[in-house]
């Protein structure tokens, strides 16, 4: 029984440590994803604003 105690304790410690690191990484990825979604959403919204500048003919650029 004593032979199994140290390996079980090490495996449990490694599992808990890796779980904490994984959760932290997922939270960071989620924050980056939200930031990129907001950035893309603002870029899409700003591209939908009509540009009435006389120097550019929009029909020829598309």
C-alpha positions as MATLAB code, in Angstrom:
seq = 'XXXXXXXXXXXXXXXXXXXXXXXXXXXXXXXXXXXXXXXXXXXXXXXXXXXXXXXXXXXXXX';
ca = [
       0.000    0.000    0.000;
       2.882    2.379    0.770;
       4.294    1.772   -2.708;
       1.146    3.148   -4.313;
       0.852    6.236   -2.114;
       3.631    8.323   -3.714;
       2.694    7.602   -7.367;
      -0.981    8.268   -6.662;
      -0.115   11.523   -4.891;
       2.139   12.628   -7.777;
      -0.473   11.763  -10.392;
      -3.149   13.600   -8.428;
      -0.905   16.666   -8.048;
      -0.048   16.665  -11.763;
      -3.708   16.295  -12.736;
      -4.798   19.155  -10.495;
      -1.948   21.394  -11.683;
      -2.635   20.725  -15.359;
      -6.350   21.301  -14.835;
      -5.671   24.707  -13.302;
      -3.330   25.674  -16.141;
      -5.825   24.447  -18.747;
      -8.686   26.440  -17.220;
      -6.489   29.539  -17.122;
      -5.549   29.114  -20.797;
      -9.180   28.613  -21.811;
     -10.142   31.809  -19.986;
      -7.363   33.732  -21.771;
      -8.471   32.363  -25.143;
     -12.057   33.320  -24.381;
     -10.993   36.874  -23.543;
      -8.995   37.128  -26.782;
     -11.915   35.707  -28.750;
     -14.300   38.287  -27.297;
     -11.845   41.072  -28.089;
     -11.494   39.900  -31.692;
     -15.272   39.565  -32.074;
     -15.730   43.162  -30.929;
     -12.981   44.303  -33.298;
     -14.486   42.471  -36.270;
     -17.961   43.701  -35.389;
     -16.783   47.334  -35.306;
     -14.876   46.885  -38.581;
     -17.949   45.420  -40.268;
     -20.169   48.189  -38.895;
     -17.755   50.909  -39.961;
     -17.489   49.442  -43.478;
     -21.287   49.640  -43.828;
     -21.224   53.411  -43.362;
     -21.610   54.996  -46.793;
     -18.726   57.113  -47.971;
     -19.900   60.110  -49.972;
     -16.490   61.443  -50.885;
     -16.432   62.766  -54.472;
     -12.849   61.667  -55.136;
     -13.654   57.935  -55.186;
     -16.127   56.339  -57.556;
     -17.406   53.283  -55.634;
     -18.958   51.610  -58.671;
     -15.572   51.263  -60.371;
     -13.752   49.868  -57.314;
     -16.041   46.863  -56.841;
];
